[in-house]
mmCIF file of C-alpha atoms in Angstrom:
data_model
loop_
_atom_site.group_PDB
_atom_site.id
_atom_site.type_symbol
_atom_site.label_atom_id
_atom_site.label_comp_id
_atom_site.label_asym_id
_atom_site.label_seq_id
_atom_site.Cartn_x
_atom_site.Cartn_y
_atom_site.Cartn_z
ATOM 1 C CA MET I 930 -97.598 -32.078 -33.140
ATOM 2 C CA GLY I 931 -93.837 -31.459 -33.226
ATOM 3 C CA PHE I 932 -92.882 -32.939 -36.581
ATOM 4 C CA ASP I 933 -96.232 -32.154 -38.215
ATOM 5 C CA VAL I 934 -95.645 -28.425 -37.856
ATOM 6 C CA LEU I 935 -92.013 -28.684 -38.928
ATOM 7 C CA MET I 936 -92.763 -30.761 -42.002
ATOM 8 C CA SER I 937 -95.713 -28.717 -43.267
ATOM 9 C CA PRO I 938 -95.078 -27.309 -46.757
ATOM 10 C CA GLU I 939 -94.382 -23.750 -45.603
ATOM 11 C CA ASN I 940 -91.846 -24.938 -42.988
ATOM 12 C CA ARG I 941 -90.202 -27.762 -44.929
ATOM 13 C CA GLU I 942 -87.168 -25.745 -46.050
ATOM 14 C CA VAL I 943 -86.520 -24.565 -42.493
ATOM 15 C CA GLY I 944 -86.887 -28.136 -41.199
ATOM 16 C CA GLN I 945 -84.390 -29.429 -43.732
ATOM 17 C CA LYS I 946 -81.940 -26.673 -42.849
ATOM 18 C CA LEU I 947 -82.298 -27.446 -39.145
ATOM 19 C CA GLY I 948 -81.838 -31.179 -39.762
ATOM 20 C CA LEU I 949 -78.672 -30.632 -41.794
ATOM 21 C CA ALA I 950 -77.246 -28.294 -39.166
ATOM 22 C CA THR I 951 -78.022 -30.803 -36.404
ATOM 23 C CA LEU I 952 -76.411 -33.620 -38.365
ATOM 24 C CA GLY I 953 -73.388 -31.432 -39.049
ATOM 25 C CA MET I 954 -73.061 -30.430 -35.399
ATOM 26 C CA PHE I 955 -73.109 -34.082 -34.396
ATOM 27 C CA THR I 956 -70.726 -35.534 -36.975
ATOM 28 C CA MET I 957 -68.301 -32.880 -38.211
ATOM 29 C CA PRO I 958 -66.555 -31.956 -34.923
ATOM 30 C CA ILE I 959 -66.024 -35.643 -34.079
ATOM 31 C CA LEU I 960 -64.689 -36.402 -37.553
ATOM 32 C CA THR I 961 -62.490 -33.314 -37.442
ATOM 33 C CA PHE I 962 -61.046 -34.338 -34.086
ATOM 34 C CA TYR I 963 -60.066 -37.829 -35.183
ATOM 35 C CA LEU I 964 -58.865 -36.813 -38.637
ATOM 36 C CA ALA I 965 -56.725 -34.021 -37.209
ATOM 37 C CA ARG I 966 -55.321 -36.203 -34.437
ATOM 38 C CA ASP I 967 -54.558 -39.299 -36.497
ATOM 39 C CA TYR I 968 -53.711 -38.000 -39.966
ATOM 40 C CA CYS I 969 -52.918 -34.290 -39.988
ATOM 41 C CA LEU I 970 -50.978 -33.814 -36.769
ATOM 42 C CA GLY I 971 -49.212 -37.166 -36.688
ATOM 43 C CA ARG I 972 -47.598 -38.895 -33.735
ATOM 44 C CA ASN I 973 -44.508 -36.658 -33.620
ATOM 45 C CA PHE I 974 -46.544 -33.545 -32.842
ATOM 46 C CA THR I 975 -46.593 -32.175 -29.289
ATOM 47 C CA SER I 976 -50.025 -32.628 -27.640
ATOM 48 C CA PRO I 977 -51.966 -33.825 -30.691
ATOM 49 C CA ASP I 978 -55.163 -34.272 -28.634
ATOM 50 C CA MET I 979 -55.119 -30.626 -27.602
ATOM 51 C CA TRP I 980 -54.658 -29.373 -31.169
ATOM 52 C CA ALA I 981 -57.251 -31.809 -32.512
ATOM 53 C CA GLY I 982 -59.711 -30.555 -29.892
ATOM 54 C CA GLY I 983 -59.039 -27.004 -31.028
ATOM 55 C CA ALA I 984 -59.706 -28.034 -34.624
ATOM 56 C CA ALA I 985 -63.025 -29.597 -33.546
ATOM 57 C CA ILE I 986 -63.991 -26.362 -31.769
ATOM 58 C CA VAL I 987 -63.171 -24.351 -34.884
ATOM 59 C CA MET I 988 -65.306 -26.726 -36.970
ATOM 60 C CA THR I 989 -68.210 -26.267 -34.537
ATOM 61 C CA ASN I 990 -67.966 -22.491 -34.899
ATOM 62 C CA VAL I 991 -67.828 -22.800 -38.700
ATOM 63 C CA ILE I 992 -71.042 -24.868 -38.727
ATOM 64 C CA ILE I 993 -72.811 -22.373 -36.438
ATOM 65 C CA GLY I 994 -71.631 -19.506 -38.639
ATOM 66 C CA ILE I 995 -72.907 -21.196 -41.798
ATOM 67 C CA TYR I 996 -76.282 -21.845 -40.167
ATOM 68 C CA CYS I 997 -76.581 -18.226 -39.004
ATOM 69 C CA TYR I 998 -75.582 -16.919 -42.431
ATOM 70 C CA SER I 999 -78.150 -19.113 -44.176
ATOM 71 C CA ALA I 1000 -80.849 -17.870 -41.768
ATOM 72 C CA TYR I 1001 -79.814 -14.258 -42.459
ATOM 73 C CA ILE I 1002 -79.957 -14.786 -46.223
ATOM 74 C CA GLU I 1003 -83.410 -16.371 -45.866
ATOM 75 C CA ASP I 1004 -84.718 -13.182 -44.207
ATOM 76 C CA LEU I 1005 -83.236 -11.032 -46.973
ATOM 77 C CA ASN I 1006 -84.860 -13.192 -49.641
ATOM 78 C CA ASP I 1007 -88.242 -12.789 -47.913
ATOM 79 C CA GLU I 1008 -87.825 -8.999 -47.818
ATOM 80 C CA VAL I 1009 -86.951 -8.872 -51.519
ATOM 81 C CA ALA I 1010 -90.006 -10.983 -52.349
ATOM 82 C CA GLN I 1011 -92.257 -8.711 -50.265
ATOM 83 C CA LYS I 1012 -90.912 -5.606 -52.049
ATOM 84 C CA LYS I 1013 -91.607 -7.199 -55.430
ATOM 85 C CA ILE I 1014 -95.180 -7.969 -54.368
ATOM 86 C CA LYS I 1015 -95.705 -4.395 -53.138
ATOM 87 C CA ASN I 1016 -94.341 -2.886 -56.366
ATOM 88 C CA ASN I 1017 -96.332 -5.199 -58.632
ATOM 89 C CA LYS I 1018 -99.763 -3.670 -59.203
ATOM 90 C CA ASN I 1019 -101.153 -6.740 -61.008
ATOM 91 C CA ASN I 1020 -100.270 -9.378 -58.471
ATOM 92 C CA ASN I 1021 -103.694 -11.072 -58.806
ATOM 93 C CA ASP I 1022 -104.018 -11.894 -55.139
ATOM 94 C CA ASP I 1023 -107.483 -10.406 -54.656
ATOM 95 C CA ASP I 1024 -108.877 -13.790 -53.638
ATOM 96 C CA GLN I 1025 -106.413 -14.018 -50.716
ATOM 97 C CA PRO I 1026 -107.255 -12.531 -47.294
ATOM 98 C CA ARG I 1027 -105.592 -9.218 -46.483
ATOM 99 C CA VAL I 1028 -103.449 -9.269 -43.340
ATOM 100 C CA GLY I 1029 -101.068 -6.866 -41.631
ATOM 101 C CA VAL I 1030 -100.328 -3.650 -43.526
ATOM 102 C CA TRP I 1031 -102.398 -4.792 -46.519
ATOM 103 C CA LYS I 1032 -105.578 -5.194 -44.471
ATOM 104 C CA GLN I 1033 -108.326 -2.728 -45.400
ATOM 105 C CA ARG I 1034 -110.659 -1.251 -42.792
ATOM 106 C CA THR I 1035 -114.337 -1.892 -43.403
ATOM 107 C CA ASP I 1036 -115.933 0.141 -40.617
#
C-alpha cells in the first residue's frame, strides 16, 4: 500500500519531490563534509573537521529550506488554479461530482 499511494498519478510529483529531498539529505551533507575537509580547508587549517562539520550542517539546513520552499510554492500554485476555476464560468466540469464548497444541496 505504501508505494502504490505515493506513485499514483495525482501524488507522483510529491513522491518525486520527496525522493529527491531524501537523496539530497543522504548524500549532500556527507559530500560537503569531505569536500570541505579535504579540498577547501586544507591541512594547514585549524580544526578542519570542526569546520567541515559546520559546512555539512549548513548544507542540511539549505536542503530542508529548499524542500519547504518548494512545498510552499506548490500550495500557492494550487490556490491560483482554484481561483482560475472559480472565475471561469465555462469550465465544462458538469460531469464531475461536486464536493466541498461547490456541492449543491438537493433536499
